[in-house]
Coordinates of C-alpha atoms in Angstrom, one line a residue:
Chain A
M1 CA 32.9 -4.7 10.0
N2 CA 30.1 -5.1 7.5
K3 CA 26.8 -6.8 8.1
R4 CA 27.7 -9.9 6.1
T5 CA 30.8 -10.6 8.2
K6 CA 28.9 -10.1 11.4
F7 CA 26.1 -12.4 10.2
R8 CA 28.6 -15.0 9.2
E9 CA 30.3 -14.8 12.6
H10 CA 27.0 -15.3 14.3
V11 CA 25.7 -18.2 12.3
L12 CA 29.0 -20.1 12.3
Q13 CA 29.1 -19.8 16.1
S14 CA 27.4 -23.1 16.4
D15 CA 27.2 -25.4 19.3
L16 CA 28.0 -28.2 16.9
T17 CA 31.7 -28.0 16.2
W18 CA 33.5 -29.8 13.4
K19 CA 35.2 -32.0 16.0
K20 CA 31.9 -33.1 17.6
M21 CA 30.5 -33.9 14.2
V22 CA 33.5 -35.9 13.1
H23 CA 33.4 -37.7 16.4
F24 CA 29.7 -38.6 16.0
V25 CA 30.1 -39.8 12.5
T26 CA 33.2 -41.8 13.2
D27 CA 31.6 -43.5 16.2
S28 CA 28.4 -44.3 14.2
L29 CA 30.2 -46.2 11.4
D30 CA 31.9 -49.5 11.1
K31 CA 35.7 -49.6 11.3
K32 CA 35.9 -51.0 7.7
E33 CA 34.2 -47.8 6.4
Q34 CA 36.6 -45.5 8.3
Q35 CA 39.0 -44.9 5.5
A36 CA 36.4 -43.9 2.9
L37 CA 34.7 -41.8 5.6
N38 CA 38.0 -40.0 6.5
E39 CA 38.5 -39.3 2.8
T40 CA 35.0 -37.9 2.5
L41 CA 35.4 -35.7 5.6
K42 CA 38.7 -34.4 4.2
A43 CA 36.9 -33.6 0.9
L44 CA 34.2 -31.7 2.8
L45 CA 36.8 -29.7 4.7
H46 CA 38.7 -29.0 1.5
A47 CA 35.5 -27.8 -0.2
A48 CA 34.8 -25.5 2.8
K49 CA 38.4 -24.2 2.5
Q50 CA 37.8 -23.3 -1.1
I51 CA 34.5 -21.5 -0.2
V52 CA 35.5 -19.8 3.1
G53 CA 39.1 -18.9 2.1
T54 CA 42.0 -19.0 4.4
D55 CA 41.9 -15.5 5.8
H56 CA 40.0 -16.4 8.9
G57 CA 42.0 -19.5 10.0
Q58 CA 41.3 -23.2 10.5
E59 CA 38.4 -22.6 12.9
A60 CA 36.4 -20.6 10.3
I61 CA 37.0 -23.4 7.7
E62 CA 35.7 -26.0 10.1
S63 CA 32.7 -23.9 11.0
G64 CA 32.1 -23.5 7.3
A65 CA 32.3 -27.3 6.8
V66 CA 29.6 -27.7 9.5
F67 CA 27.5 -25.0 7.8
L68 CA 27.8 -26.8 4.4
F69 CA 26.9 -30.1 6.0
K70 CA 23.8 -28.5 7.6
I71 CA 22.8 -27.0 4.2
F72 CA 23.2 -30.3 2.3
H73 CA 22.2 -33.0 4.8
N74 CA 18.8 -33.3 3.3
R75 CA 19.6 -32.4 -0.3
D76 CA 21.1 -34.5 -3.2
C77 CA 22.2 -31.6 -5.4
V78 CA 23.1 -27.9 -5.2
G79 CA 19.9 -26.1 -5.9
Q80 CA 19.0 -22.4 -6.1
E81 CA 18.2 -22.1 -2.4
E82 CA 21.5 -23.7 -1.3
T83 CA 23.5 -21.5 -3.7
K84 CA 21.8 -18.4 -2.3
A85 CA 22.4 -19.5 1.3
I86 CA 26.1 -20.1 0.6
K87 CA 26.5 -16.9 -1.3
Q88 CA 24.8 -14.9 1.4
M89 CA 27.2 -16.4 4.0
F90 CA 30.5 -16.3 2.1
G91 CA 30.0 -14.2 -1.0
P92 CA 30.9 -15.5 -4.4
F93 CA 32.2 -19.1 -4.4
P94 CA 33.4 -21.8 -6.9
S95 CA 30.4 -23.9 -7.8
T96 CA 32.6 -27.0 -8.1
S97 CA 33.4 -26.7 -4.4
A98 CA 29.7 -26.6 -3.5
T99 CA 29.1 -29.6 -5.6
A100 CA 32.0 -31.4 -3.9
A101 CA 30.6 -30.5 -0.5
C102 CA 27.1 -31.7 -1.4
R103 CA 28.5 -35.0 -2.7
A104 CA 30.6 -35.5 0.4
T105 CA 27.6 -34.7 2.7
C106 CA 25.4 -37.1 0.7
Y107 CA 28.0 -39.9 1.1
I108 CA 28.1 -39.3 4.9
T109 CA 24.4 -39.2 5.3
S110 CA 23.9 -42.3 3.2
R111 CA 26.1 -44.3 5.6
L112 CA 24.1 -43.3 8.6
T113 CA 20.8 -44.9 9.7
E114 CA 17.7 -42.7 9.9
Q115 CA 18.0 -42.6 13.7
Q116 CA 21.6 -41.7 13.6
L117 CA 21.0 -38.9 11.1
E118 CA 18.1 -37.6 13.3
S119 CA 20.4 -37.5 16.3
L120 CA 23.0 -35.6 14.3
V121 CA 20.4 -33.1 13.1
Q122 CA 19.2 -32.6 16.6
M123 CA 22.8 -31.7 17.6
F124 CA 22.8 -28.8 15.3
E125 CA 19.3 -27.7 16.2
E126 CA 20.2 -27.7 19.9
K127 CA 21.4 -24.1 19.7
E128 CA 18.0 -22.9 18.6
E129 CA 16.2 -25.0 21.2
N130 CA 18.3 -23.5 23.9
H131 CA 16.4 -20.2 23.3
R132 CA 13.0 -19.8 24.9
G133 CA 10.1 -19.5 22.6
C134 CA 9.9 -16.6 20.3
F135 CA 7.9 -13.6 21.7
G136 CA 4.5 -13.3 20.0
K137 CA 4.4 -16.8 18.4
N138 CA 0.8 -17.1 19.5
V139 CA -0.2 -13.6 18.4
T140 CA -2.7 -13.5 15.6
F141 CA -1.3 -11.1 13.1
S142 CA -3.0 -9.8 10.0
L143 CA -1.2 -8.5 6.9
E144 CA -4.3 -6.5 5.9
M145 CA -3.4 -2.8 5.3
Y146 CA -5.4 0.3 4.6
D147 CA -6.1 0.7 0.9
L148 CA -7.7 3.3 -1.3
E149 CA -11.4 3.1 -1.0
D150 CA -13.8 2.7 -3.9
C151 CA -14.9 6.0 -5.2
E152 CA -17.3 7.6 -7.5
E153 CA -16.5 7.4 -11.2
L154 CA -14.6 10.3 -12.6
P155 CA -17.4 12.5 -14.1
L156 CA -16.3 13.3 -17.7
N157 CA -19.5 15.1 -18.9
G158 CA -20.7 18.1 -17.0
D159 CA -20.2 19.0 -13.4
A160 CA -22.0 16.5 -11.2
D161 CA -21.5 18.7 -8.1
A162 CA -23.7 21.4 -9.4
E163 CA -26.6 19.0 -9.6
R164 CA -26.3 17.7 -6.1
H165 CA -28.6 19.2 -3.5
V166 CA -28.5 18.8 0.3
S167 CA -31.4 19.6 2.6
F168 CA -30.9 21.0 6.1
D169 CA -34.6 20.9 7.0
F170 CA -34.3 19.3 10.4
Chain B
T1 CA 12.2 -13.9 41.6
D2 CA 10.1 -11.4 39.8
H3 CA 12.1 -9.4 37.3
D4 CA 11.0 -5.9 37.9
Y5 CA 13.7 -3.9 36.2
H6 CA 13.8 -1.0 38.5
H7 CA 16.9 1.2 38.4
E8 CA 18.3 -0.6 41.5
L9 CA 17.8 -4.1 40.2
Q10 CA 21.2 -5.8 39.8
V11 CA 22.0 -9.0 37.9
Q12 CA 25.1 -11.2 38.4
E13 CA 27.1 -11.9 35.3
K14 CA 30.4 -13.8 34.6
D15 CA 33.2 -11.6 33.4
Q16 CA 34.3 -13.0 30.0
A17 CA 38.0 -12.3 30.7
T18 CA 38.4 -13.3 34.4
G19 CA 35.5 -15.7 34.8
K20 CA 34.5 -13.9 38.0
L21 CA 31.0 -13.0 38.9
H22 CA 30.1 -9.4 39.1
S23 CA 27.0 -7.3 39.6
L24 CA 25.6 -4.8 37.2
P25 CA 22.2 -3.1 36.6
A26 CA 19.7 -5.3 34.7
L27 CA 19.4 -2.5 32.1
H28 CA 23.0 -1.6 31.3
P29 CA 24.7 -1.0 27.9
S30 CA 27.3 -3.7 28.6
R31 CA 24.5 -6.3 28.5
M32 CA 23.6 -5.3 25.0
A33 CA 24.8 -7.6 22.2
E34 CA 26.7 -6.2 19.2
R35 CA 24.3 -7.1 16.4
F36 CA 24.5 -4.2 13.9
F37 CA 21.0 -3.9 12.6
V38 CA 21.0 -2.6 9.0
L39 CA 18.7 0.1 7.8
Y40 CA 15.6 -0.9 5.9
R41 CA 15.2 0.1 2.2
P42 CA 11.9 -0.2 0.4
P43 CA 11.6 -2.7 -2.5
P44 CA 13.0 -1.4 -5.8
K45 CA 10.5 0.3 -8.1
T46 CA 11.8 -1.7 -11.1
N47 CA 12.4 -5.4 -11.2
V48 CA 16.1 -5.3 -12.1
P49 CA 17.4 -8.6 -10.7
A50 CA 20.4 -7.1 -9.0
L51 CA 18.3 -4.6 -7.2
V52 CA 15.8 -7.2 -6.2
E53 CA 18.6 -9.4 -4.9
E54 CA 20.0 -6.5 -2.9
F55 CA 16.6 -5.8 -1.4
L56 CA 16.2 -9.4 -0.4
E57 CA 19.6 -9.7 1.2
R58 CA 19.1 -6.6 3.3
A59 CA 15.6 -7.6 4.3
H60 CA 16.8 -11.1 5.1
F61 CA 19.4 -9.7 7.5
I62 CA 16.7 -7.6 9.2
A63 CA 14.3 -10.5 9.5
Q64 CA 17.0 -12.7 11.0
D65 CA 18.0 -10.0 13.5
L66 CA 14.4 -9.3 14.5
D67 CA 13.9 -13.0 15.0
W68 CA 16.9 -13.1 17.2
L69 CA 15.6 -10.0 19.1
L70 CA 12.2 -11.6 19.7
T71 CA 13.8 -14.7 21.2
L72 CA 15.8 -12.7 23.7
P73 CA 14.8 -13.0 27.3
H74 CA 12.8 -10.0 28.7
D75 CA 15.7 -8.1 30.3
K76 CA 18.1 -8.7 27.3
F77 CA 15.4 -7.5 24.9
W78 CA 15.0 -4.3 26.8
C79 CA 18.8 -3.8 27.0
Q80 CA 18.9 -4.1 23.2
V81 CA 15.9 -1.9 22.6
I82 CA 17.2 0.9 24.9
F83 CA 20.9 0.9 24.1
D84 CA 21.2 -0.4 20.5
E85 CA 21.0 2.7 18.3
T86 CA 21.3 0.5 15.1
L87 CA 18.1 -1.3 16.1
Q88 CA 16.2 2.0 16.7
K89 CA 17.4 3.3 13.3
C90 CA 16.4 0.0 11.6
L91 CA 12.8 0.2 13.1
D92 CA 12.5 3.9 12.3
S93 CA 13.6 3.3 8.7
Y94 CA 11.0 0.4 8.4
V95 CA 8.0 2.3 9.7
S96 CA 8.7 5.4 7.7
L97 CA 9.7 3.7 4.4
A98 CA 7.8 0.4 4.2
P99 CA 5.3 0.5 1.3
R100 CA 1.8 1.4 2.2
R101 CA -1.0 -0.5 0.3
F102 CA -2.2 2.8 -1.2
D103 CA 1.3 3.7 -2.6
E104 CA 1.8 3.6 -6.3
L105 CA 1.5 0.1 -7.6
V106 CA 4.5 -1.7 -9.1
D107 CA 4.6 -5.2 -10.3
T108 CA 6.4 -6.7 -7.4
P109 CA 8.0 -10.2 -7.6
T110 CA 6.6 -12.9 -5.3
S111 CA 9.9 -13.2 -3.4
V112 CA 9.8 -9.5 -2.6
V113 CA 6.1 -9.7 -1.5
Q114 CA 6.8 -12.7 0.8
M115 CA 9.9 -11.0 2.3
Q116 CA 8.0 -7.9 2.9
E117 CA 5.2 -9.8 4.6
C118 CA 7.8 -11.6 6.8
L119 CA 9.3 -8.2 7.9
Q120 CA 5.8 -6.7 8.4
R121 CA 5.0 -9.4 11.0
R122 CA 8.3 -9.2 12.8
V123 CA 8.4 -5.4 13.0
F124 CA 4.9 -5.5 14.5
L125 CA 5.8 -8.0 17.1
V126 CA 8.9 -6.0 18.1
F127 CA 6.7 -2.9 18.6
L128 CA 4.1 -5.0 20.4
R129 CA 6.8 -6.2 22.8
M130 CA 8.0 -2.6 23.3
S131 CA 4.4 -1.5 24.1
T132 CA 4.0 -4.0 26.8
H133 CA 5.3 -3.3 30.3
K134 CA 4.0 -6.6 31.6
E135 CA 5.1 -9.5 29.4
S136 CA 4.2 -12.2 31.9
R137 CA 3.7 -12.6 35.7
E138 CA 7.5 -13.0 36.1
H139 CA 8.7 -10.5 33.5
F140 CA 7.5 -7.0 33.8
I141 CA 8.6 -3.4 34.3
T142 CA 6.7 -1.2 36.8
P143 CA 4.4 1.2 34.8
T144 CA 6.2 4.4 35.9
V145 CA 9.6 3.1 35.0
Y146 CA 8.3 1.8 31.7
G147 CA 6.8 5.2 31.0
E148 CA 10.2 6.8 31.6
I149 CA 12.1 4.2 29.6
V150 CA 10.0 4.5 26.4
Y151 CA 9.9 8.3 26.6
N152 CA 13.5 9.1 27.6
N153 CA 14.9 6.7 25.1
F154 CA 12.7 7.9 22.2
L155 CA 11.4 4.4 21.7
F156 CA 8.1 6.0 20.5
D157 CA 7.4 9.4 19.2
I158 CA 4.3 10.8 17.6
P159 CA 5.4 10.4 13.9
K160 CA 6.4 6.8 14.6
I161 CA 3.0 6.2 16.2
L162 CA 1.2 7.7 13.2
D163 CA 3.2 5.4 10.9
L164 CA 2.4 2.4 13.1
C165 CA -1.3 3.1 12.7
V166 CA -1.2 3.4 9.0
L167 CA 1.0 0.3 8.6
F168 CA -0.7 -2.1 11.0
G169 CA -4.1 -0.5 12.0
K170 CA -6.3 -2.2 9.4
G171 CA -5.6 -5.8 10.3
N172 CA -4.6 -5.4 13.9
S173 CA -6.8 -2.6 15.1
S174 CA -7.7 -3.9 18.5
L175 CA -4.2 -4.9 19.5
L176 CA -2.7 -1.7 18.1
S177 CA -5.3 0.3 20.0
K178 CA -4.4 -1.4 23.2
M179 CA -0.7 -0.8 22.5
I180 CA -1.1 2.9 21.9
E181 CA -3.5 3.4 24.7
N182 CA -1.0 1.8 27.0
I183 CA 1.9 4.0 25.8
F184 CA -0.2 7.2 26.4
K185 CA -1.5 5.9 29.7
Q186 CA 1.9 5.1 31.1
Q187 CA 3.6 8.2 29.8
P188 CA 1.1 11.2 29.6
S189 CA 3.9 13.4 28.2
Y190 CA 2.9 11.9 24.8
Y191 CA -0.3 13.9 25.0
S192 CA 1.9 17.1 25.3
D193 CA 4.0 15.9 22.4
L194 CA 0.8 15.3 20.3
E195 CA -0.4 18.7 21.2
E196 CA 2.9 20.1 19.9
T197 CA 2.6 18.0 16.8
V198 CA -0.8 19.3 15.8
P199 CA 0.5 22.7 14.5
T200 CA 2.9 20.7 12.3
I201 CA 0.1 18.8 10.9
L202 CA -1.8 22.0 10.3
Q203 CA 1.3 23.3 8.6
V204 CA 1.2 20.4 6.2
F205 CA -2.3 21.6 5.2
N206 CA -0.8 25.1 4.7
N207 CA 2.0 23.7 2.6
I208 CA -0.5 21.9 0.4
L209 CA -2.5 25.1 0.0
G210 CA 0.7 26.9 -0.8
E211 CA 1.6 24.4 -3.4
C212 CA -1.8 24.9 -4.9
G213 CA -1.5 28.7 -5.0
L214 CA -4.3 28.9 -2.4
Q215 CA -4.0 30.5 1.0
D216 CA -6.1 30.1 4.1
D217 CA -6.1 33.7 5.2
R218 CA -7.2 32.7 8.7
A219 CA -4.1 30.5 9.0
S220 CA -1.5 33.1 8.2
P221 CA -2.5 36.7 8.9
E222 CA 1.0 38.0 7.9
P223 CA 1.1 40.1 4.7
Q224 CA 2.5 38.2 1.7
R225 CA 5.7 39.2 0.0
L226 CA 5.2 40.4 -3.5
A227 CA 7.1 37.5 -5.0
E228 CA 4.9 35.0 -3.3
K229 CA 1.8 36.4 -4.9
I230 CA 2.6 34.9 -8.3
R231 CA 1.1 31.4 -7.8
V232 CA 0.1 28.5 -9.9
T233 CA -3.3 27.1 -9.3
P234 CA -3.8 23.3 -9.5
S235 CA -5.3 23.6 -13.0
E236 CA -2.1 25.4 -14.2
M237 CA 0.3 23.0 -12.5
P238 CA 2.6 20.7 -14.4
L239 CA 1.2 17.2 -14.2
Q240 CA 4.1 15.9 -12.0
E241 CA 3.4 18.6 -9.4
L242 CA -0.3 17.9 -9.4
K243 CA 0.4 14.2 -9.0
D244 CA 2.8 15.0 -6.1
V245 CA 0.3 17.2 -4.3
V246 CA -2.5 14.6 -4.6
L247 CA -0.2 11.8 -3.4
Y248 CA 0.9 13.9 -0.5
L249 CA -2.7 14.8 0.4
C250 CA -3.7 11.1 0.2
D251 CA -0.9 10.0 2.4
T252 CA -1.5 12.8 5.0
C253 CA -5.2 12.2 5.2
T254 CA -5.0 8.4 5.4
T255 CA -2.3 8.5 8.1
L256 CA -4.1 11.0 10.2
W257 CA -7.4 9.2 9.9
A258 CA -5.7 5.9 10.7
F259 CA -4.3 7.4 13.9
L260 CA -7.7 8.9 15.0
D261 CA -9.4 5.6 14.1
I262 CA -7.1 3.6 16.3
F263 CA -6.8 6.2 19.1
P264 CA -9.9 8.3 19.0
S265 CA -9.4 9.6 22.6
S266 CA -6.7 11.9 21.1
S267 CA -9.5 13.9 19.6
Q268 CA -9.6 16.4 22.5
T269 CA -5.9 17.1 22.0
F270 CA -6.5 17.9 18.3
Q271 CA -9.4 20.2 19.1
K272 CA -7.3 22.3 21.4
H273 CA -5.9 23.7 18.2
N274 CA -9.4 24.2 16.7
F275 CA -8.4 21.4 14.3
L276 CA -11.9 20.7 13.0
S277 CA -12.4 24.2 11.7
R278 CA -9.0 24.3 10.1
L279 CA -9.6 21.0 8.4
A280 CA -13.0 22.1 7.1
S281 CA -11.6 25.3 5.6
F282 CA -8.7 23.4 4.1
Y283 CA -11.1 21.0 2.6
E284 CA -13.2 23.8 1.2
L285 CA -10.2 25.5 -0.4
V286 CA -8.4 22.6 -1.8
V287 CA -10.9 19.9 -2.8
T288 CA -12.9 21.7 -5.5
E289 CA -9.7 23.1 -7.0
L290 CA -7.9 19.8 -7.2
E291 CA -11.0 18.0 -8.5
S292 CA -11.3 20.5 -11.2
A293 CA -7.6 20.2 -12.1
V294 CA -7.8 16.4 -12.3
K295 CA -11.1 16.5 -14.3
K296 CA -9.9 19.0 -16.8
G297 CA -6.2 18.2 -17.0
K298 CA -4.7 17.0 -20.2
F299 CA -3.6 13.5 -19.3
E300 CA -1.9 11.4 -21.9
D301 CA -2.1 8.5 -19.5
R302 CA -5.8 8.0 -18.7
S303 CA -5.0 5.5 -16.0
L304 CA -3.0 8.3 -14.2
Q305 CA -6.0 10.5 -14.3
M306 CA -8.2 7.8 -12.9
D307 CA -5.7 7.1 -10.2
L308 CA -5.5 10.7 -9.1
W309 CA -9.2 11.0 -9.1
R310 CA -9.5 7.9 -6.9
R311 CA -6.8 9.3 -4.5
L312 CA -8.6 12.6 -4.3
S313 CA -12.0 10.9 -3.6
H314 CA -10.3 8.7 -1.0
S315 CA -8.7 11.8 0.7
R316 CA -12.0 13.6 0.7
R317 CA -13.7 10.7 2.5
K318 CA -10.9 10.4 5.0
M319 CA -11.1 14.2 5.8
V320 CA -14.8 13.9 6.4
E321 CA -14.3 10.7 8.5
I322 CA -11.6 12.6 10.5
A323 CA -14.2 15.4 11.2
H324 CA -16.8 12.8 12.2
I325 CA -14.4 11.1 14.7
L326 CA -13.6 14.5 16.2
I327 CA -17.2 15.6 16.5
N328 CA -18.2 12.2 17.8
Q329 CA -15.5 12.2 20.5
T330 CA -15.6 15.8 21.6
C331 CA -19.4 16.3 21.5
L332 CA -21.7 13.5 20.7
Q333 CA -20.3 10.8 22.9
P334 CA -20.0 13.1 25.9
I335 CA -23.6 14.3 25.3
L336 CA -24.8 10.7 25.3
E337 CA -22.8 9.9 28.4
S338 CA -23.5 13.1 30.4
S339 CA -26.1 13.7 33.0
Y340 CA -28.8 16.3 32.7
E341 CA -26.6 18.7 34.8
T342 CA -23.4 18.3 32.8
V343 CA -24.5 18.1 29.2
H344 CA -24.7 21.8 28.6
P345 CA -21.0 22.6 27.6
F346 CA -21.0 19.7 25.1
V347 CA -24.2 20.9 23.5
E348 CA -22.7 24.3 23.2
E349 CA -19.6 22.9 21.7
F350 CA -21.6 21.0 19.2
L351 CA -23.6 24.0 18.1
E352 CA -20.5 26.2 17.9
I353 CA -18.7 23.6 15.7
F354 CA -21.6 23.4 13.3
T355 CA -22.0 27.2 13.2
T356 CA -18.4 27.3 12.1
L357 CA -18.6 24.4 9.7
L358 CA -21.6 25.8 7.9
Q359 CA -19.4 28.5 6.4
E360 CA -17.6 25.7 4.5
R361 CA -20.5 24.8 2.2
R362 CA -18.8 22.1 0.2
F363 CA -17.5 20.5 3.3
I364 CA -20.7 20.5 5.2
R365 CA -22.6 19.1 2.1
D366 CA -20.1 16.2 1.8
Y367 CA -20.2 15.6 5.6
D368 CA -23.9 15.5 5.6
E369 CA -23.9 13.0 2.7
M370 CA -21.7 10.6 4.7
F371 CA -23.0 11.3 8.2
P372 CA -26.4 12.9 8.0
V373 CA -26.4 16.0 10.3
D374 CA -30.1 15.6 11.1
E375 CA -29.4 12.4 12.9
D376 CA -27.0 14.2 15.2
V377 CA -29.3 17.1 15.7
S378 CA -32.1 14.7 16.6
L379 CA -29.9 13.1 19.2
L380 CA -29.0 16.6 20.5
Q381 CA -32.7 17.5 20.8
Q382 CA -33.4 14.4 22.7
A383 CA -30.6 15.0 25.0
S384 CA -31.2 18.7 25.8
S385 CA -34.6 19.9 24.5
T386 CA -35.9 20.3 28.0
L387 CA -32.8 22.2 29.0
Y388 CA -32.9 25.0 26.5
P389 CA -35.2 24.3 23.6
F390 CA -35.3 27.9 22.3
Q391 CA -31.5 28.2 21.9
I392 CA -31.3 25.1 19.9
T393 CA -34.2 25.9 17.6
Y394 CA -32.8 29.3 17.1
R395 CA -29.3 28.0 16.2
I396 CA -30.8 25.3 13.9
L397 CA -32.9 27.9 12.1
N398 CA -29.7 29.8 11.5
V399 CA -28.2 26.7 10.1
H400 CA -31.1 26.4 7.8
D401 CA -31.0 30.0 6.7
S402 CA -27.3 29.8 6.1
K403 CA -27.8 26.8 3.7
N404 CA -30.3 28.8 1.7
C405 CA -28.0 31.9 1.3

């Protein structure tokens, strides 16, 4: 198993499952918006399928959809950073699928109030909060490193050494 | 309850398969997570986008994994550190391969610099956590057990400690001093290891002398084979070889100095191998030759010549500073701290050292320029003139005569 696969497995093992997310979003919106919402959720899942592939089953696709939602929930287009994050997680992917995922996420977040979105964001941050604080967060760390010290100029004319004299008259 | 991870301490964990609770030692391989740390590779020497991207991806994995490691609870952290070989290899690869500030300069992209800085902090914090047996009032390991753990699992060794000093010593000296002092205090076997490492360091000096076609006869009394007698002096060396020797010398001197600067109490261990005298004779043999080679060499690239000169001057300073730390720690400080009755052996040691160093005329001249010997002698006279004024005057007269020879 290579590092990329292991990393993907770890990151996608989120406390926020696709089902929980769908449940939250569905509950937050009016009934009349349900159909459009269902279509959008389907589009997000489909985009995830295109990006994740079908080798790892439905669960991996759903985790991928949650991952894409996390990436795009505060973005309105697919930027360099997002492209890099998706590529790192899943390897090469069709850019149209990323655009579709971004569009679907934007639609969902636009239908939520600020408070609702905040609660949703908190749900996928819960996993990190479950950990105790990181060791050393209060440690003052300096990036300074030993460097070459300033030195005498390179003597190009004559031997400066011969002219130096040291006294040991104590 | 306090978490003192003594061998007998057991924790209760739920079996993943059966859901039943079972007991196992707090420090047990089964409690280690499968994380698969990757090896660190230094930034590419050229800014080829694919290579930069490859570096960034690898470094990103390491940064993420170290973040995860640092958030682990105390007992899980130690399980990982002890049993996860991939973690140890990752840390080893970082400390030995991470770029030093004095390495050859390349025009590094900002993204690489930022990633490198991010790794630098995380690696330091992991070593800090590993150097601390008492993380909090609730989370600690008894000093004896800690000493066994770090030593028996090779969490630290002398080369690694040397690397830590050169990588982190400048900006984090007081914290790093405490870390290393604690490791040596809890596990005195590190002093024996250091003692065994000193000949290897001296061998590095011999290797450099060998490369330069110079030989310290005192270091290897065995007769030379005929084939070995045909040697190239630094002035005759191909430029690349000269460059390699100067870079190697610079790295060795800086690393050694960084270690002694951070952990000066190791000086006694170095002096068990008469290190000072060997250093001075190495200096005497190699410095003038290399300086001459750099000065007179036919460099097409003038900046390379300037760079080598700078590295050589830096190495010279570091060797003199190393000597000063050793003299200070083994003689001067004890002289200052000793009582009238106990000062004698340190004064003798001081005089013996200087009698030996005086044979190395270039070395003693450069030493005197940075650390005036008359100041030390004046201190010595104040400390011991009433004890044996004649001996000191006699020895110093010898010093004076020797200089005039």
